[in-house]
XYZ file of N, CA and C in Angstrom:
459
model
N 0.897 -1.126 -0.042
C 0.104 -0.015 0.094
C 0.796 1.027 0.068
N 0.691 1.989 -0.915
C 1.459 3.003 -1.105
C 1.056 4.455 -0.263
N 2.145 5.113 0.529
C 2.004 5.852 1.539
C 2.530 7.351 0.929
N 1.767 8.412 0.948
C 2.419 9.734 0.498
C 2.944 10.358 1.667
N 4.045 10.537 1.958
C 4.678 11.464 3.125
C 4.433 13.037 2.799
N 4.039 13.539 4.023
C 3.812 14.994 3.880
C 4.316 15.608 5.121
N 4.716 16.871 5.202
C 4.934 17.673 6.348
C 3.654 18.415 6.814
N 4.040 18.627 8.191
C 2.704 19.423 8.774
C 2.910 20.899 7.941
N 1.541 21.528 7.858
C 1.562 22.755 7.172
C 2.328 23.711 7.940
N 2.372 23.658 9.152
C 3.433 24.702 9.914
C 4.760 24.548 9.401
N 5.360 23.447 8.839
C 6.642 23.081 8.550
C 6.942 22.990 7.230
N 6.026 23.280 6.326
C 6.293 23.199 4.923
C 7.406 24.070 4.254
N 7.705 25.428 4.901
C 8.707 25.956 4.384
C 10.082 25.395 4.469
N 10.360 24.417 5.792
C 11.364 23.790 6.048
C 12.117 22.990 4.917
N 11.219 22.528 3.727
C 11.871 21.987 2.738
C 12.856 22.755 1.983
N 12.921 24.097 2.271
C 14.073 24.879 1.678
C 15.427 24.568 2.275
N 15.384 23.877 3.417
C 16.673 23.640 4.033
C 17.064 22.274 3.448
N 18.318 22.235 2.694
C 18.678 20.917 2.161
C 18.960 19.695 2.879
N 19.224 19.815 4.259
C 19.116 18.593 5.189
C 17.924 18.102 5.298
N 17.029 19.121 5.676
C 15.494 18.608 5.858
C 14.956 17.982 4.822
N 15.006 18.623 3.461
C 14.729 18.037 2.151
C 15.358 16.755 1.749
N 16.499 16.547 2.404
C 17.186 15.228 2.078
C 16.357 14.226 2.805
N 16.201 14.634 4.256
C 15.732 13.548 5.083
C 14.151 13.186 4.565
N 13.412 14.139 4.335
C 11.879 14.183 3.770
C 12.022 12.987 2.458
N 12.929 13.403 1.489
C 12.811 12.534 0.496
C 13.379 11.085 0.554
N 14.359 11.030 1.547
C 14.678 9.625 1.956
C 13.572 8.692 2.650
N 12.889 9.447 3.500
C 11.524 8.735 4.186
C 10.756 8.654 3.347
N 10.015 9.574 2.347
C 9.272 9.310 1.408
C 9.445 8.131 0.423
N 10.893 7.869 0.105
C 11.204 6.959 -0.776
C 10.992 5.460 0.046
N 11.431 5.580 1.338
C 11.294 4.161 2.013
C 9.703 3.648 2.169
N 8.810 4.833 2.511
C 7.549 4.435 2.915
C 6.647 4.407 1.733
N 7.117 5.096 0.665
C 6.231 4.871 -0.577
C 5.578 3.946 -0.780
N 6.373 2.722 -0.992
C 6.000 1.429 -1.356
C 6.171 0.234 -0.367
N 6.499 0.737 1.054
C 6.623 -0.279 2.145
C 5.458 -1.144 2.378
N 5.590 -2.413 2.641
C 4.651 -3.323 2.867
C 4.714 -3.488 4.481
N 3.602 -2.333 5.069
C 3.669 -2.510 6.503
C 2.208 -2.915 6.581
N 2.081 -3.555 7.916
C 0.728 -4.059 8.211
C -0.175 -2.720 8.948
N -0.673 -1.787 8.189
C -1.393 -0.837 8.762
C -2.738 -1.292 9.119
N -3.213 -0.786 10.051
C -4.692 -1.162 10.810
C -5.454 -0.103 10.074
N -6.568 -0.528 9.314
C -7.598 0.096 8.641
C -8.544 0.793 9.654
N -8.897 1.937 9.350
C -10.100 2.546 10.097
C -9.363 3.236 11.334
N -8.080 3.749 11.212
C -7.428 4.362 12.388
C -6.356 5.049 11.771
N -5.608 5.931 12.636
C -4.260 6.489 12.444
C -3.189 5.683 12.852
N -2.372 5.290 12.046
C -1.279 4.312 12.661
C 0.063 5.296 12.771
N 0.721 4.871 13.784
C 2.096 5.436 14.253
C 3.103 4.711 13.867
N 4.067 5.404 13.210
C 5.219 4.452 12.537
C 6.510 5.244 13.218
N 7.235 4.586 14.055
C 8.555 5.151 14.472
C 9.597 5.011 13.237
N 10.162 6.154 12.954
C 11.271 6.134 11.733
C 12.468 5.947 12.262
N 13.103 7.067 13.392
C 14.277 6.830 13.807
C 14.176 7.827 15.103
N 15.279 7.705 15.958
C 15.414 8.523 17.027
C 16.973 8.909 17.007
N 17.216 10.033 17.668
C 18.533 10.502 17.848
C 18.369 11.071 19.265
N 19.237 10.256 20.221
C 19.248 10.842 21.593
C 20.416 11.763 21.699
N 20.151 12.965 22.479
C 21.038 13.848 22.687
C 21.084 13.900 24.226
N 22.383 13.357 24.772
C 22.721 13.288 25.973
C 22.613 14.735 26.773
N 23.099 15.613 26.259
C 23.108 16.845 26.907
C 21.718 17.530 27.108
N 20.840 16.991 26.368
C 19.432 17.765 26.333
C 18.653 16.662 27.141
N 19.146 15.377 27.233
C 18.469 14.396 27.830
C 17.105 14.199 27.103
N 17.103 14.289 25.659
C 15.843 14.044 24.906
C 16.061 13.216 23.807
N 15.313 12.551 23.212
C 15.396 11.918 21.873
C 14.599 12.609 20.912
N 15.227 13.164 19.904
C 14.562 13.642 18.611
C 14.012 12.424 17.964
N 12.561 12.375 18.031
C 11.856 11.065 17.320
C 11.311 11.564 16.065
N 11.689 10.923 15.005
C 11.134 11.179 13.695
C 9.881 10.163 13.551
N 8.845 10.342 13.173
C 7.700 9.483 13.211
C 6.997 9.928 11.994
N 6.123 8.852 11.686
C 4.878 9.130 10.852
C 3.574 8.838 11.485
N 2.599 9.607 11.271
C 1.228 9.237 11.548
C 0.356 9.158 10.274
N -0.008 7.860 10.034
C -0.582 7.233 8.781
C -1.984 7.341 8.741
N -2.732 8.134 8.041
C -4.278 8.178 8.076
C -4.775 6.916 7.165
N -5.186 5.869 8.008
C -6.008 4.734 7.218
C -7.494 4.797 7.313
N -7.965 5.988 7.562
C -9.355 6.108 7.731
C -10.003 6.390 6.211
N -11.147 6.366 6.153
C -11.532 6.680 4.917
C -12.067 8.277 4.522
N -11.515 8.947 5.549
C -11.838 10.454 5.427
C -10.631 11.227 5.769
N -10.653 12.680 5.269
C -9.570 13.477 5.604
C -9.651 14.123 7.165
N -8.667 13.987 7.850
C -8.710 14.604 8.914
C -7.962 15.948 9.214
N -8.293 16.685 10.234
C -7.627 17.991 10.202
C -7.211 18.379 11.621
N -7.528 17.341 12.585
C -6.884 17.442 13.924
C -6.760 15.938 14.358
N -5.625 15.769 15.158
C -4.908 14.735 15.553
C -4.460 14.702 17.016
N -5.039 13.879 17.894
C -4.908 14.002 19.487
C -4.513 12.417 19.771
N -3.619 12.131 20.695
C -3.425 10.959 21.065
C -2.143 10.703 22.101
N -1.937 9.597 22.558
C -0.749 9.293 23.472
C 0.241 8.450 22.949
N 1.421 8.648 22.931
C 2.600 7.903 22.412
C 3.148 7.170 23.516
N 3.342 6.034 23.693
C 4.143 5.263 24.780
C 5.199 4.357 24.152
N 6.364 4.794 24.154
C 7.593 4.095 23.486
C 8.238 3.368 24.361
N 9.246 2.598 23.885
C 10.274 1.774 25.258
C 11.311 1.262 24.237
N 12.492 0.929 24.945
C 13.579 0.495 24.221
C 13.451 -1.015 24.364
N 13.844 -1.626 23.136
C 13.976 -3.101 23.251
C 14.988 -3.792 23.897
N 16.117 -3.073 24.023
C 17.330 -3.775 24.583
C 18.033 -2.793 25.602
N 16.995 -2.035 26.355
C 17.777 -1.308 27.332
C 16.770 -0.902 28.478
N 17.288 -0.822 29.623
C 16.397 -0.374 30.828
C 15.963 1.015 30.817
N 16.379 1.844 29.846
C 16.255 3.151 30.007
C 14.821 3.409 29.580
N 14.299 4.552 30.081
C 12.979 5.068 29.814
C 12.651 6.119 28.984
N 11.639 6.011 28.153
C 11.233 7.109 27.406
C 9.873 7.660 27.935
N 9.751 9.120 27.974
C 8.543 9.544 28.447
C 7.331 9.327 27.705
N 6.246 9.320 28.365
C 4.780 9.268 27.686
C 4.711 10.397 27.021
N 4.117 10.625 25.893
C 4.017 11.721 25.130
C 2.721 12.016 24.683
N 2.048 13.121 24.757
C 0.476 13.390 24.261
C 0.739 14.471 23.241
N 0.083 13.974 22.053
C 0.146 15.048 20.948
C -1.332 15.632 20.756
N -1.168 17.039 20.384
C -2.477 17.694 19.955
C -2.186 18.466 18.833
N -2.449 17.942 17.616
C -2.018 18.746 16.452
C -3.362 19.242 15.895
N -3.542 20.664 15.723
C -4.661 21.122 15.035
C -4.560 21.404 13.828
N -5.593 21.923 13.120
C -5.551 22.221 11.788
C -4.332 23.190 11.273
N -4.287 24.304 12.145
C -3.329 25.328 11.812
C -1.906 24.813 11.874
N -1.670 23.723 12.590
C -0.296 23.002 12.769
C -0.175 22.011 11.591
N -1.146 21.105 11.438
C -0.958 19.947 10.553
C -1.581 20.124 9.258
N -2.512 21.063 9.115
C -3.118 21.264 7.770
C -4.220 19.895 7.681
N -4.416 19.568 6.537
C -5.403 18.358 6.293
C -4.563 17.016 6.048
N -4.871 15.925 6.626
C -4.246 14.687 6.269
C -5.121 13.824 5.319
N -4.894 13.665 4.355
C -5.713 12.730 3.388
C -5.605 11.191 3.668
N -6.482 10.241 3.160
C -6.362 9.165 3.431
C -5.000 8.501 2.804
N -4.420 7.549 3.267
C -3.008 6.930 2.672
C -2.039 8.002 2.754
N -1.968 9.162 3.512
C -0.960 10.157 3.648
C -0.299 9.820 5.117
N 0.935 10.245 5.241
C 1.782 9.972 6.410
C 2.342 11.225 6.798
N 1.869 11.818 7.992
C 2.496 13.080 8.372
C 3.903 12.962 9.264
N 4.722 13.468 8.672
C 6.217 13.304 9.110
C 6.404 14.298 10.129
N 6.800 13.934 11.299
C 6.983 14.941 12.348
C 7.992 14.657 13.293
N 8.748 15.585 14.041
C 9.959 15.258 14.904
C 9.344 15.642 16.232
N 9.574 14.842 17.280
C 9.335 15.088 18.539
C 10.273 14.908 19.463
N 10.480 15.976 20.401
C 11.699 15.855 21.429
C 10.988 15.241 22.705
N 11.305 14.011 22.833
C 10.854 13.330 24.053
C 11.858 13.036 25.000
N 11.617 13.248 26.137
C 12.577 13.189 27.389
C 12.775 11.482 27.634
N 14.106 11.230 28.016
C 14.449 10.023 28.146
C 15.471 9.905 29.409
N 15.368 9.043 30.191
C 16.065 8.671 31.492
C 16.770 7.447 31.251
N 17.913 7.582 31.553
C 18.654 6.198 31.915
C 19.851 5.914 30.724
N 19.972 6.858 29.704
C 20.837 6.610 28.654
C 22.239 7.412 29.071
N 23.505 7.004 28.638
C 24.735 8.020 29.102
C 25.349 8.684 27.920
N 25.030 7.957 26.753
C 25.807 8.748 25.519
C 24.823 9.109 24.266
N 25.156 10.074 23.624
C 24.472 10.210 22.283
C 24.427 8.881 21.582
N 23.187 8.649 21.025
C 22.944 7.572 20.237
C 21.691 7.575 19.290
N 21.752 6.630 18.308
C 20.783 6.879 17.202
C 19.941 5.403 17.142
N 18.852 5.708 17.248
C 18.112 4.226 17.079
C 17.138 4.096 15.766
N 16.941 2.806 15.565
C 16.247 2.473 14.429
C 15.026 1.886 14.808
N 14.066 1.583 13.881
C 12.664 0.781 14.250
C 12.773 -0.458 15.069
N 13.860 -1.197 14.957
C 13.843 -2.287 15.640
C 14.286 -2.057 17.259
N 14.899 -0.933 17.275
C 15.325 -0.725 18.823
C 14.313 -0.111 19.717
N 13.119 0.017 19.116
C 12.089 0.839 19.904
C 10.616 0.212 19.643
N 9.934 -0.146 20.595
C 8.560 -0.588 20.521
C 7.590 0.507 21.072
N 6.228 0.434 20.552
C 5.479 1.545 21.275
C 4.044 1.231 20.731
N 3.181 2.177 21.418
C 1.826 2.214 21.096
C 1.465 3.708 20.876
N 0.321 3.875 20.149
C -0.386 5.203 19.845
C -1.858 5.095 20.336
N -2.045 5.460 21.372
C -3.489 5.174 21.898
C -4.394 6.582 22.364
N -5.512 6.232 22.685
C -6.260 7.299 22.880
C -6.582 8.380 21.846
N -6.483 7.788 20.657
C -6.560 8.595 19.402
C -7.953 9.213 19.311
N -7.778 10.563 19.110
C -9.022 11.363 18.694
C -8.627 12.096 17.399
N -9.843 12.220 16.406
C -9.556 12.958 15.401
C -10.678 13.821 14.933
N -10.487 14.889 14.267
C -11.582 15.792 13.611
C -11.256 15.554 12.253
N -12.691 15.313 11.709
C -12.752 14.931 10.289
C -12.937 16.495 9.559
N -12.278 16.626 8.409
C -12.632 17.681 7.388
C -14.016 18.006 7.133
N -14.556 18.934 7.140
C -15.841 19.155 7.013
C -15.979 19.051 5.183
N -17.094 18.484 4.952
C -17.375 18.274 3.483
C -17.846 19.585 3.050
N -17.407 20.024 1.716
C -17.636 21.161 1.324
C -19.053 21.177 0.675
N -19.785 22.139 0.897
C -21.159 22.052 0.112
C -21.086 22.854 -1.277
N -21.477 22.163 -2.189
C -21.678 22.829 -3.516
C -22.771 23.539 -3.677
N -22.815 24.970 -3.758
C -23.870 25.397 -4.284
C -24.398 25.492 -5.764
N -25.359 25.513 -6.006
C -25.811 25.260 -7.530
C -26.475 26.542 -7.932
């Protein structure tokens, strides 16, 4: 199933930065034709990568929120719970509240690419993490659907 990766409306201008554009294109290429088991009828959370910055005690987490509903959404709320597969370190539970002004509209089969700074306890050095290093859930999901436009005759 093809997924179109998009940036939040509030971050669209960041594509003028060569490093951000490179990462965006890389993620887009990987997830365009990736065969992942997305759950239909909900918004799926996909961990892309994490970069732990020890001096800040947080992990910059690149992730996708994939709309597998049959309608366009313009608000997304939920709770992310992540954990390391091979470490006793802990990742803070994170609540997201994306409104239309921030995210814009997320069409069916689009994946919203965002970076979240999530606090971490128990790591000692800067590290980079891939999908196999992290497990997690996205729960208490609430969405607002885009209003259908009325056509006047």
